[in-house]
Amino acid sequence: MSDASSAALEGLICSLRAALGDDGVRTGDAIPEHAMTDWTGHAPARPAALLLPRSTAEVARALALCHEAGQSVVPQGGMTGLAGGAVARADEIALSLARFAGIEDIDEASATMTARAGTTLQAAQEAASAVGFELGLDLGARGSCQIGGNLATNAGGNRVIQSGTARDQVLGLEAVLASGAILSSMTKMTKNNTGYDLKQLFIGSEGTLGIITRAVLRLNPPRGRRHTALVALDGYDAVVKLLRVLSARFGNDIGAFEIMWPDFFDFGVSLTAQARSPFASAYPLYALIEHAGLDPEDDGEAFSAALAQALDAGLVRDAVLAQSVADARALWAVRECTAEFPSRMDPVNFDVSLPIGFIGRFVDACRAALDARWPSNRAYFFGHIGDSNLHVTVDGHSVPGVAHDDIYGFVYDMLASYGGSVSAEHGIGLLKRAYLPLTRSPEELAAMRAIKAALDPKGILNPGKVI
Ligand code: ZN
């Protein structure tokens, strides 16, 4: 950095201290490590400063000062992202919403909650259940991730098949634009046909169009007991048929429909306490299915009857029904072996989406192509198939000397030929920016750039991310 620009940065940090107070601006060693990278393990960098505003007005003041100075700002939530979207460079200023947290209002008549961006997802979930409701959003990072980050990245997670993604939970939103202007649309109405739906621009834009400060979220009636089953199937056609049979019978009482291909299933099983499959034989596909209706008295009879019928009809080859919470946990442990990936391999992770009907063919073609190109490769396929979301993990250790970028490019090129999307739920951030044109047309990208230029003409908000 030149002397002139470091003097300008120092002047700006002085003005920011005057606006936010000394404890609202951290520099040097006072910046905690968790502000330096996210869960991707992206090379950590200490930003030039970390801002900790305590209100929407303080976010606005901070952005107005940075805008005037032409200073880049990187918004940060709980830093649990998987695409590098909140990682700041050394010459950028990070802005964390951590101190602007808490539930401002719960409106039982409207079934809504008004939450500040820095509220952790878990705190919001607990506040909802304290008054007999449930949030439609849940993900593994719930204890650390924040509502603002969940919305900025349009997080997916565990309840998408039942209640949709983060985008679907939002009735009202407040965001601060790069200039410091506050755009407040904190409505509690489901129906609101009054022109452009501006809130949806900020949801999923990963902090490139504005900084989300508050949101009005829908509250749902709580789900009753969860009934869990692991089933074995003959092929992908049976998977799709079973999903349709169960959806027709139970609607969105089906709370999970997770598919595991044998490589993934065998790996998951090998890590469990029993280290063996609950089935006597091996099968081409496995599904972990959860039923959670609204009736708290539901004993799971209807769900097990539907599975028995699918067995009789030959749609399902074998099935194990959890008889207890411990049983259910043991079945989920197979699916949750993904937590062990980072310590047991060099994971090259894909989070892609395809039309549900194409996923089986894509997996077969992808496996064949990987085997032809790199015969020693170990790849694991699994996904939230009810949400059209497939995850693929290739173990980099199984293909020594092959750069991760080569594996990314190879799989993404195939995906593009199937009309798939390079990100289903993790976002674009830094990691997938180069591949965005595989999923979005030149016309779509031009429209995105026009929106970015209109809302952030100096390009100070999270530059280098998304587009
Ligand atoms: Zn996922």
Short mmCIF file of C-alpha atoms and ligand atoms in Angstrom, two decimals:
data_model
loop_
_atom_site.label_atom_id
_atom_site.label_comp_id
_atom_site.label_asym_id
_atom_site.label_seq_id
_atom_site.Cartn_x
_atom_site.Cartn_y
_atom_site.Cartn_z
CA MET A 1 0.00 0.00 0.00
CA SER A 2 1.40 3.46 -0.88
CA ASP A 3 2.02 6.04 1.89
CA ALA A 4 -0.80 8.20 0.51
CA SER A 5 -3.36 5.40 0.61
CA SER A 6 -2.25 4.14 4.05
CA ALA A 7 -2.63 7.72 5.36
CA ALA A 8 -6.12 7.87 3.81
CA LEU A 9 -7.01 4.53 5.45
CA GLU A 10 -5.79 5.79 8.81
CA GLY A 11 -7.90 8.93 8.42
CA LEU A 12 -10.95 6.82 7.58
CA ILE A 13 -10.40 4.55 10.59
CA CYS A 14 -10.23 7.68 12.78
CA SER A 15 -13.60 8.86 11.42
CA LEU A 16 -15.05 5.37 11.92
CA ARG A 17 -13.90 5.42 15.57
CA ALA A 18 -15.62 8.76 16.04
CA ALA A 19 -18.84 7.31 14.54
CA LEU A 20 -18.89 3.85 16.21
CA GLY A 21 -16.91 4.47 19.40
CA ASP A 22 -13.51 2.95 20.21
CA ASP A 23 -14.97 -0.49 20.95
CA GLY A 24 -16.77 -0.49 17.59
CA VAL A 25 -13.54 -0.49 15.56
CA ARG A 26 -10.84 -3.15 15.98
CA THR A 27 -7.47 -3.14 14.25
CA GLY A 28 -4.28 -5.24 14.34
CA ASP A 29 -4.09 -7.88 17.08
CA ALA A 30 -7.49 -6.82 18.43
CA ILE A 31 -9.13 -8.52 15.43
CA PRO A 32 -10.11 -12.05 16.51
CA GLU A 33 -9.00 -15.02 14.39
CA HIS A 34 -12.55 -16.06 13.51
CA ALA A 35 -12.92 -12.84 11.48
CA MET A 36 -10.08 -13.94 9.19
CA THR A 37 -11.55 -16.95 7.41
CA ASP A 38 -14.65 -19.17 7.17
CA TRP A 39 -15.39 -22.91 7.22
CA THR A 40 -13.82 -23.42 3.78
CA GLY A 41 -10.41 -23.06 5.45
CA HIS A 42 -9.61 -20.34 2.90
CA ALA A 43 -6.16 -18.81 3.58
CA PRO A 44 -6.78 -16.48 6.57
CA ALA A 45 -6.21 -12.74 6.15
CA ARG A 46 -6.37 -9.98 8.74
CA PRO A 47 -8.59 -7.18 7.41
CA ALA A 48 -7.44 -3.56 7.76
CA ALA A 49 -10.14 -3.11 10.41
CA LEU A 50 -13.13 -4.93 11.85
CA LEU A 51 -16.24 -2.80 12.46
CA LEU A 52 -18.78 -3.88 15.09
CA PRO A 53 -21.82 -1.59 14.75
CA ARG A 54 -24.63 -1.89 17.33
CA SER A 55 -27.57 -0.61 15.27
CA THR A 56 -28.85 -0.09 11.73
CA ALA A 57 -28.00 3.62 12.11
CA GLU A 58 -24.37 2.73 12.94
CA VAL A 59 -24.15 0.39 9.92
CA ALA A 60 -25.45 3.28 7.80
CA ARG A 61 -22.94 5.75 9.24
CA ALA A 62 -20.04 3.33 8.73
CA LEU A 63 -21.02 2.60 5.13
CA ALA A 64 -21.50 6.30 4.31
CA LEU A 65 -17.94 7.00 5.50
CA CYS A 66 -16.46 4.05 3.59
CA HIS A 67 -18.45 5.00 0.48
CA GLU A 68 -17.09 8.53 0.57
CA ALA A 69 -13.55 7.15 0.87
CA GLY A 70 -14.09 4.48 -1.81
CA GLN A 71 -13.15 1.84 0.77
CA SER A 72 -14.15 -1.84 0.22
CA VAL A 73 -16.29 -3.39 2.96
CA VAL A 74 -16.84 -7.11 3.52
CA PRO A 75 -19.95 -7.98 5.57
CA GLN A 76 -19.52 -10.84 8.04
CA GLY A 77 -21.94 -13.07 9.97
CA GLY A 78 -20.95 -16.21 11.90
CA MET A 79 -18.16 -17.10 9.39
CA THR A 80 -19.55 -20.60 8.80
CA GLY A 81 -19.88 -20.13 5.02
CA LEU A 82 -18.55 -22.71 2.57
CA ALA A 83 -17.75 -20.48 -0.40
CA GLY A 84 -15.36 -17.84 1.00
CA GLY A 85 -18.03 -15.13 0.62
CA ALA A 86 -17.20 -13.35 3.91
CA VAL A 87 -13.41 -13.58 3.75
CA ALA A 88 -11.77 -10.13 3.60
CA ARG A 89 -8.40 -9.20 2.12
CA ALA A 90 -5.77 -7.27 4.08
CA ASP A 91 -6.73 -3.97 2.40
CA GLU A 92 -10.46 -4.40 3.07
CA ILE A 93 -12.58 -3.48 6.08
CA ALA A 94 -14.76 -6.23 7.56
CA LEU A 95 -18.12 -5.34 9.11
CA SER A 96 -19.57 -7.84 11.57
CA LEU A 97 -23.18 -7.75 12.75
CA ALA A 98 -22.34 -9.79 15.88
CA ARG A 99 -23.20 -6.92 18.26
CA PHE A 100 -26.51 -6.17 16.56
CA ALA A 101 -28.29 -9.28 17.81
CA GLY A 102 -31.58 -10.23 19.44
CA ILE A 103 -35.27 -10.78 18.73
CA GLU A 104 -37.14 -7.48 18.62
CA ASP A 105 -40.67 -8.82 18.35
CA ILE A 106 -42.72 -11.99 18.10
CA ASP A 107 -46.19 -11.44 16.66
CA GLU A 108 -48.26 -14.54 17.36
CA ALA A 109 -51.26 -13.24 15.38
CA SER A 110 -49.18 -12.77 12.22
CA ALA A 111 -46.96 -15.76 13.12
CA THR A 112 -43.82 -13.69 12.55
CA MET A 113 -40.57 -12.91 14.32
CA THR A 114 -38.52 -9.75 13.89
CA ALA A 115 -34.83 -10.56 14.29
CA ARG A 116 -31.63 -8.54 14.09
CA ALA A 117 -28.99 -9.74 11.65
CA GLY A 118 -26.46 -10.77 14.32
CA THR A 119 -28.87 -13.17 16.08
CA THR A 120 -27.61 -16.75 15.88
CA LEU A 121 -29.95 -19.16 14.14
CA GLN A 122 -30.14 -21.22 17.32
CA ALA A 123 -31.20 -18.22 19.42
CA ALA A 124 -33.95 -17.46 16.88
CA GLN A 125 -35.07 -21.13 16.91
CA GLU A 126 -35.22 -21.15 20.72
CA ALA A 127 -37.21 -17.91 20.81
CA ALA A 128 -39.70 -19.39 18.32
CA SER A 129 -40.15 -22.64 20.24
CA ALA A 130 -40.59 -20.75 23.53
CA VAL A 131 -43.89 -19.42 22.16
CA GLY A 132 -44.99 -22.68 20.50
CA PHE A 133 -43.72 -22.08 16.96
CA GLU A 134 -40.89 -23.39 14.79
CA LEU A 135 -38.56 -21.63 12.35
CA GLY A 136 -38.48 -23.05 8.83
CA LEU A 137 -34.68 -22.89 8.77
CA ASP A 138 -32.22 -25.32 10.35
CA LEU A 139 -28.60 -26.17 9.56
CA GLY A 140 -25.64 -27.82 11.24
CA ALA A 141 -23.93 -24.47 11.96
CA ARG A 142 -27.00 -23.23 13.92
CA GLY A 143 -25.01 -22.35 17.07
CA SER A 144 -22.60 -20.04 15.21
CA CYS A 145 -24.27 -18.88 11.99
CA GLN A 146 -26.32 -15.68 12.08
CA ILE A 147 -29.67 -14.73 10.57
CA GLY A 148 -28.06 -11.98 8.46
CA GLY A 149 -25.57 -14.43 6.95
CA ASN A 150 -28.26 -17.10 6.48
CA LEU A 151 -30.31 -14.64 4.43
CA ALA A 152 -27.38 -13.06 2.57
CA THR A 153 -26.39 -16.54 1.36
CA ASN A 154 -29.96 -17.91 1.02
CA ALA A 155 -28.95 -20.87 3.19
CA GLY A 156 -30.54 -24.28 2.60
CA GLY A 157 -30.04 -26.91 5.28
CA ASN A 158 -32.23 -29.60 6.81
CA ARG A 159 -35.79 -28.37 6.34
CA VAL A 160 -35.83 -27.29 2.70
CA ILE A 161 -38.04 -30.18 1.58
CA GLN A 162 -40.58 -29.05 4.19
CA SER A 163 -40.36 -25.24 4.24
CA GLY A 164 -38.05 -24.10 1.42
CA THR A 165 -34.75 -22.21 1.61
CA ALA A 166 -33.95 -19.12 3.69
CA ARG A 167 -35.54 -16.99 0.95
CA ASP A 168 -38.93 -18.56 1.61
CA GLN A 169 -38.90 -17.65 5.32
CA VAL A 170 -38.76 -13.87 4.79
CA LEU A 171 -41.72 -11.48 4.79
CA GLY A 172 -39.86 -8.25 5.51
CA LEU A 173 -36.26 -7.08 5.31
CA GLU A 174 -34.09 -4.08 6.15
CA ALA A 175 -30.78 -3.51 4.38
CA VAL A 176 -28.26 -0.70 4.19
CA LEU A 177 -27.00 0.25 0.73
CA ALA A 178 -23.36 1.05 -0.06
CA SER A 179 -24.12 4.79 0.18
CA GLY A 180 -25.44 4.38 3.72
CA ALA A 181 -29.11 4.73 2.66
CA ILE A 182 -31.40 2.50 4.73
CA LEU A 183 -33.90 0.46 2.70
CA SER A 184 -36.54 -0.71 5.13
CA SER A 185 -39.36 -3.04 4.05
CA MET A 186 -40.16 -4.61 7.41
CA THR A 187 -43.66 -5.81 6.50
CA LYS A 188 -45.44 -8.74 8.14
CA MET A 189 -47.84 -9.41 5.27
CA THR A 190 -47.87 -12.54 3.13
CA LYS A 191 -49.57 -10.68 0.29
CA ASN A 192 -47.88 -7.46 -0.78
CA ASN A 193 -48.07 -6.89 -4.53
CA THR A 194 -46.61 -3.40 -4.69
CA GLY A 195 -43.99 -3.46 -7.41
CA TYR A 196 -40.52 -4.97 -7.36
CA ASP A 197 -39.83 -7.36 -4.48
CA LEU A 198 -36.64 -5.59 -3.38
CA LYS A 199 -35.96 -7.82 -0.37
CA GLN A 200 -35.32 -10.81 -2.64
CA LEU A 201 -32.46 -8.89 -4.31
CA PHE A 202 -30.50 -8.89 -1.07
CA ILE A 203 -31.29 -12.51 -0.18
CA GLY A 204 -28.67 -14.70 -1.82
CA SER A 205 -26.59 -11.77 -3.11
CA GLU A 206 -23.89 -12.53 -0.50
CA GLY A 207 -23.47 -8.96 0.70
CA THR A 208 -22.68 -7.54 -2.74
CA LEU A 209 -25.78 -5.31 -2.98
CA GLY A 210 -26.35 -4.19 0.60
CA ILE A 211 -25.89 -5.25 4.22
CA ILE A 212 -28.94 -6.96 5.74
CA THR A 213 -29.62 -5.56 9.22
CA ARG A 214 -33.06 -6.91 10.27
CA ALA A 215 -35.71 -9.32 8.97
CA VAL A 216 -39.29 -10.37 9.57
CA LEU A 217 -39.38 -14.18 9.46
CA ARG A 218 -42.34 -16.53 9.17
CA LEU A 219 -43.11 -18.82 12.09
CA ASN A 220 -44.52 -22.30 11.47
CA PRO A 221 -46.49 -24.64 13.73
CA PRO A 222 -44.10 -27.06 15.42
CA ARG A 223 -43.64 -30.57 13.99
CA GLY A 224 -44.45 -33.57 16.18
CA ARG A 225 -42.35 -36.69 16.62
CA ARG A 226 -39.89 -37.60 13.89
CA HIS A 227 -40.03 -41.11 12.44
CA THR A 228 -36.90 -42.26 10.68
CA ALA A 229 -36.31 -45.07 8.20
CA LEU A 230 -33.40 -46.32 6.14
CA VAL A 231 -34.47 -48.08 2.94
CA ALA A 232 -32.60 -49.94 0.19
CA LEU A 233 -33.57 -49.50 -3.46
CA ASP A 234 -32.77 -51.09 -6.80
CA GLY A 235 -32.05 -47.94 -8.77
CA TYR A 236 -32.65 -44.24 -9.21
CA ASP A 237 -36.02 -44.69 -10.94
CA ALA A 238 -37.28 -46.35 -7.76
CA VAL A 239 -35.95 -43.39 -5.73
CA VAL A 240 -38.01 -40.92 -7.75
CA LYS A 241 -41.12 -43.13 -7.61
CA LEU A 242 -40.80 -43.52 -3.85
CA LEU A 243 -40.40 -39.76 -3.40
CA ARG A 244 -43.59 -39.19 -5.43
CA VAL A 245 -45.54 -41.90 -3.56
CA LEU A 246 -44.54 -40.46 -0.17
CA SER A 247 -45.17 -36.84 -1.25
CA ALA A 248 -48.63 -37.74 -2.53
CA ARG A 249 -49.42 -39.53 0.74
CA PHE A 250 -47.81 -37.15 3.26
CA GLY A 251 -47.20 -33.79 1.51
CA ASN A 252 -44.56 -31.81 3.36
CA ASP A 253 -44.77 -34.05 6.42
CA ILE A 254 -41.80 -35.74 4.75
CA GLY A 255 -38.97 -33.94 6.54
CA ALA A 256 -35.92 -35.55 4.94
CA PHE A 257 -35.24 -37.57 1.82
CA GLU A 258 -31.50 -38.16 1.71
CA ILE A 259 -30.04 -40.47 -0.92
CA MET A 260 -26.70 -42.25 -0.57
CA TRP A 261 -24.90 -44.09 -3.35
CA PRO A 262 -23.02 -47.27 -2.26
CA ASP A 263 -19.52 -45.71 -2.08
CA PHE A 264 -20.83 -43.05 0.31
CA PHE A 265 -23.01 -45.50 2.26
CA ASP A 266 -20.16 -48.01 2.75
CA PHE A 267 -17.82 -45.24 3.90
CA GLY A 268 -20.47 -43.91 6.31
CA VAL A 269 -21.20 -47.39 7.69
CA SER A 270 -17.48 -48.12 8.20
CA LEU A 271 -17.27 -45.16 10.60
CA THR A 272 -20.26 -46.12 12.78
CA ALA A 273 -19.93 -47.92 16.12
CA GLN A 274 -21.19 -51.24 14.63
CA ALA A 275 -19.13 -50.72 11.44
CA ARG A 276 -21.58 -52.84 9.44
CA SER A 277 -24.63 -52.26 7.30
CA PRO A 278 -28.05 -52.84 8.87
CA PHE A 279 -28.94 -54.78 5.68
CA ALA A 280 -27.90 -58.38 4.91
CA SER A 281 -27.08 -57.52 1.28
CA ALA A 282 -25.63 -54.61 -0.66
CA TYR A 283 -27.95 -52.48 -2.85
CA PRO A 284 -27.50 -49.91 -5.63
CA LEU A 285 -29.00 -47.06 -3.54
CA TYR A 286 -30.01 -46.16 0.00
CA ALA A 287 -32.48 -43.55 1.25
CA LEU A 288 -32.71 -42.03 4.71
CA ILE A 289 -36.26 -40.77 5.12
CA GLU A 290 -37.87 -38.83 7.92
CA HIS A 291 -41.56 -38.24 8.56
CA ALA A 292 -42.62 -35.44 10.89
CA GLY A 293 -46.29 -34.52 10.89
CA LEU A 294 -48.09 -31.80 12.80
CA ASP A 295 -49.97 -34.19 15.11
CA PRO A 296 -47.94 -34.55 18.32
CA GLU A 297 -49.70 -37.89 19.03
CA ASP A 298 -48.72 -39.44 15.67
CA ASP A 299 -47.09 -42.79 16.46
CA GLY A 300 -45.65 -43.28 12.95
CA GLU A 301 -48.17 -46.01 12.05
CA ALA A 302 -49.17 -44.42 8.73
CA PHE A 303 -45.53 -43.88 7.74
CA SER A 304 -44.50 -47.46 8.45
CA ALA A 305 -47.62 -48.74 6.63
CA ALA A 306 -46.65 -46.70 3.55
CA LEU A 307 -43.13 -48.19 3.63
CA ALA A 308 -44.55 -51.71 4.05
CA GLN A 309 -46.72 -51.11 1.00
CA ALA A 310 -43.67 -49.92 -0.98
CA LEU A 311 -41.86 -53.12 0.07
CA ASP A 312 -44.80 -55.30 -1.05
CA ALA A 313 -44.94 -53.45 -4.37
CA GLY A 314 -41.21 -54.10 -4.90
CA LEU A 315 -40.45 -50.38 -4.98
CA VAL A 316 -38.27 -50.77 -1.89
CA ARG A 317 -36.01 -53.84 -1.43
CA ASP A 318 -35.43 -53.64 2.30
CA ALA A 319 -36.18 -51.20 5.11
CA VAL A 320 -35.14 -50.52 8.70
CA LEU A 321 -37.39 -48.38 10.87
CA ALA A 322 -35.91 -46.63 13.90
CA GLN A 323 -37.68 -47.81 17.06
CA SER A 324 -36.13 -45.21 19.33
CA VAL A 325 -34.33 -41.90 19.28
CA ALA A 326 -31.04 -43.82 19.65
CA ASP A 327 -31.94 -45.95 16.59
CA ALA A 328 -32.68 -42.82 14.57
CA ARG A 329 -29.40 -41.28 15.64
CA ALA A 330 -27.52 -44.41 14.55
CA LEU A 331 -29.17 -44.24 11.10
CA TRP A 332 -28.37 -40.53 10.77
CA ALA A 333 -24.74 -41.23 11.79
CA VAL A 334 -24.21 -42.95 8.42
CA ARG A 335 -25.40 -39.86 6.53
CA GLU A 336 -23.48 -37.52 8.82
CA CYS A 337 -20.10 -39.15 8.13
CA THR A 338 -19.48 -36.02 6.03
CA ALA A 339 -18.27 -34.40 9.27
CA GLU A 340 -15.29 -36.82 9.09
CA PHE A 341 -14.38 -35.94 5.49
CA PRO A 342 -11.87 -33.17 6.31
CA SER A 343 -9.89 -35.39 8.73
CA ARG A 344 -9.95 -38.57 6.60
CA MET A 345 -9.37 -37.28 3.08
CA ASP A 346 -8.49 -34.23 1.00
CA PRO A 347 -12.08 -33.38 0.09
CA VAL A 348 -12.89 -31.66 -3.19
CA ASN A 349 -16.53 -30.80 -2.54
CA PHE A 350 -19.35 -30.14 -4.97
CA ASP A 351 -22.74 -28.70 -4.00
CA VAL A 352 -24.70 -28.83 -7.22
CA SER A 353 -28.32 -29.01 -8.25
CA LEU A 354 -30.09 -30.67 -11.18
CA PRO A 355 -33.69 -31.43 -12.02
CA ILE A 356 -34.61 -34.39 -9.77
CA GLY A 357 -35.28 -36.66 -12.75
CA PHE A 358 -31.73 -36.19 -14.14
CA ILE A 359 -29.70 -36.79 -10.98
CA GLY A 360 -29.37 -40.59 -11.34
CA ARG A 361 -28.12 -40.36 -14.92
CA PHE A 362 -25.74 -37.55 -14.03
CA VAL A 363 -24.23 -39.57 -11.16
CA ASP A 364 -23.69 -42.61 -13.44
CA ALA A 365 -22.13 -40.49 -16.19
CA CYS A 366 -20.00 -38.51 -13.73
CA ARG A 367 -18.69 -41.67 -12.06
CA ALA A 368 -17.85 -43.25 -15.46
CA ALA A 369 -16.10 -40.09 -16.65
CA LEU A 370 -14.10 -39.74 -13.41
CA ASP A 371 -13.05 -43.42 -13.62
CA ALA A 372 -11.99 -43.03 -17.25
CA ARG A 373 -9.99 -39.87 -16.57
CA TRP A 374 -8.48 -40.76 -13.17
CA PRO A 375 -8.82 -44.56 -12.61
CA SER A 376 -7.55 -44.36 -9.01
CA ASN A 377 -10.16 -41.77 -7.96
CA ARG A 378 -12.38 -42.24 -4.92
CA ALA A 379 -15.61 -40.25 -5.20
CA TYR A 380 -18.62 -40.17 -2.88
CA PHE A 381 -22.13 -39.29 -4.05
CA PHE A 382 -25.03 -38.31 -1.79
CA GLY A 383 -27.67 -35.65 -1.68
CA HIS A 384 -30.85 -34.01 -0.48
CA ILE A 385 -32.68 -35.40 -3.48
CA GLY A 386 -36.06 -34.04 -2.42
CA ASP A 387 -34.47 -30.57 -2.88
CA SER A 388 -32.78 -31.50 -6.22
CA ASN A 389 -29.42 -31.08 -4.44
CA LEU A 390 -26.52 -33.45 -5.09
CA HIS A 391 -23.22 -33.43 -3.21
CA VAL A 392 -20.13 -35.06 -4.69
CA THR A 393 -16.84 -35.32 -2.83
CA VAL A 394 -13.70 -36.47 -4.62
CA ASP A 395 -10.79 -37.44 -2.36
CA GLY A 396 -7.80 -35.44 -3.63
CA HIS A 397 -5.45 -38.01 -2.03
CA SER A 398 -6.78 -40.67 -4.43
CA VAL A 399 -5.56 -38.68 -7.45
CA PRO A 400 -2.10 -37.48 -6.42
CA GLY A 401 -0.69 -34.61 -8.43
CA VAL A 402 -4.08 -33.55 -9.82
CA ALA A 403 -4.95 -29.92 -8.99
CA HIS A 404 -8.31 -29.31 -7.31
CA ASP A 405 -9.14 -26.81 -10.05
CA ASP A 406 -8.81 -29.56 -12.68
CA ILE A 407 -11.31 -31.71 -10.78
CA TYR A 408 -13.69 -28.74 -10.35
CA GLY A 409 -13.49 -27.85 -14.04
CA PHE A 410 -14.00 -31.45 -15.14
CA VAL A 411 -17.15 -32.03 -13.06
CA TYR A 412 -18.63 -28.55 -13.64
CA ASP A 413 -18.24 -28.88 -17.42
CA MET A 414 -20.24 -32.13 -17.28
CA LEU A 415 -22.81 -30.53 -15.02
CA ALA A 416 -23.31 -27.64 -17.44
CA SER A 417 -24.18 -30.10 -20.20
CA TYR A 418 -27.01 -31.40 -17.96
CA GLY A 419 -28.37 -27.90 -17.29
CA GLY A 420 -27.36 -28.10 -13.62
CA SER A 421 -26.33 -25.32 -11.22
CA VAL A 422 -22.81 -24.99 -9.75
CA SER A 423 -24.22 -24.07 -6.36
CA ALA A 424 -27.34 -25.52 -4.77
CA GLU A 425 -27.05 -24.14 -1.25
CA HIS A 426 -23.52 -22.91 -0.41
CA GLY A 427 -23.39 -19.87 -2.72
CA ILE A 428 -20.78 -18.54 -5.14
CA GLY A 429 -18.52 -16.41 -2.92
CA LEU A 430 -14.90 -16.53 -4.03
CA LEU A 431 -14.68 -20.24 -4.69
CA LYS A 432 -17.16 -20.64 -7.54
CA ARG A 433 -16.96 -17.24 -9.17
CA ALA A 434 -15.00 -18.57 -12.15
CA TYR A 435 -17.71 -21.17 -12.79
CA LEU A 436 -20.76 -18.88 -12.56
CA PRO A 437 -20.92 -18.47 -16.38
CA LEU A 438 -21.49 -22.24 -16.67
CA THR A 439 -24.81 -21.82 -14.86
CA ARG A 440 -25.89 -18.28 -15.84
CA SER A 441 -26.26 -16.92 -19.38
CA PRO A 442 -24.40 -13.80 -20.62
CA GLU A 443 -27.74 -11.95 -20.52
CA GLU A 444 -28.35 -12.99 -16.90
CA LEU A 445 -24.82 -11.95 -15.92
CA ALA A 446 -25.28 -8.58 -17.64
CA ALA A 447 -28.53 -8.01 -15.72
CA MET A 448 -26.77 -8.90 -12.44
CA ARG A 449 -23.96 -6.43 -13.22
CA ALA A 450 -26.50 -3.70 -14.04
CA ILE A 451 -28.24 -4.22 -10.68
CA LYS A 452 -24.87 -4.19 -8.88
CA ALA A 453 -23.88 -0.93 -10.63
CA ALA A 454 -27.21 0.69 -9.76
CA LEU A 455 -27.10 -0.17 -6.05
CA ASP A 456 -23.33 0.01 -5.47
CA PRO A 457 -21.90 2.32 -8.17
CA LYS A 458 -18.43 2.50 -6.60
CA GLY A 459 -18.28 -1.28 -6.14
CA ILE A 460 -17.31 -1.10 -2.46
CA LEU A 461 -19.52 -3.94 -1.18
CA ASN A 462 -17.81 -7.33 -1.05
CA PRO A 463 -15.85 -6.83 -4.28
CA GLY A 464 -14.55 -9.92 -6.08
CA LYS A 465 -17.40 -12.09 -4.78
CA VAL A 466 -20.24 -13.62 -6.83
CA ILE A 467 -19.91 -11.63 -10.09
ZN ZN B 1 -26.02 -30.13 1.85
#
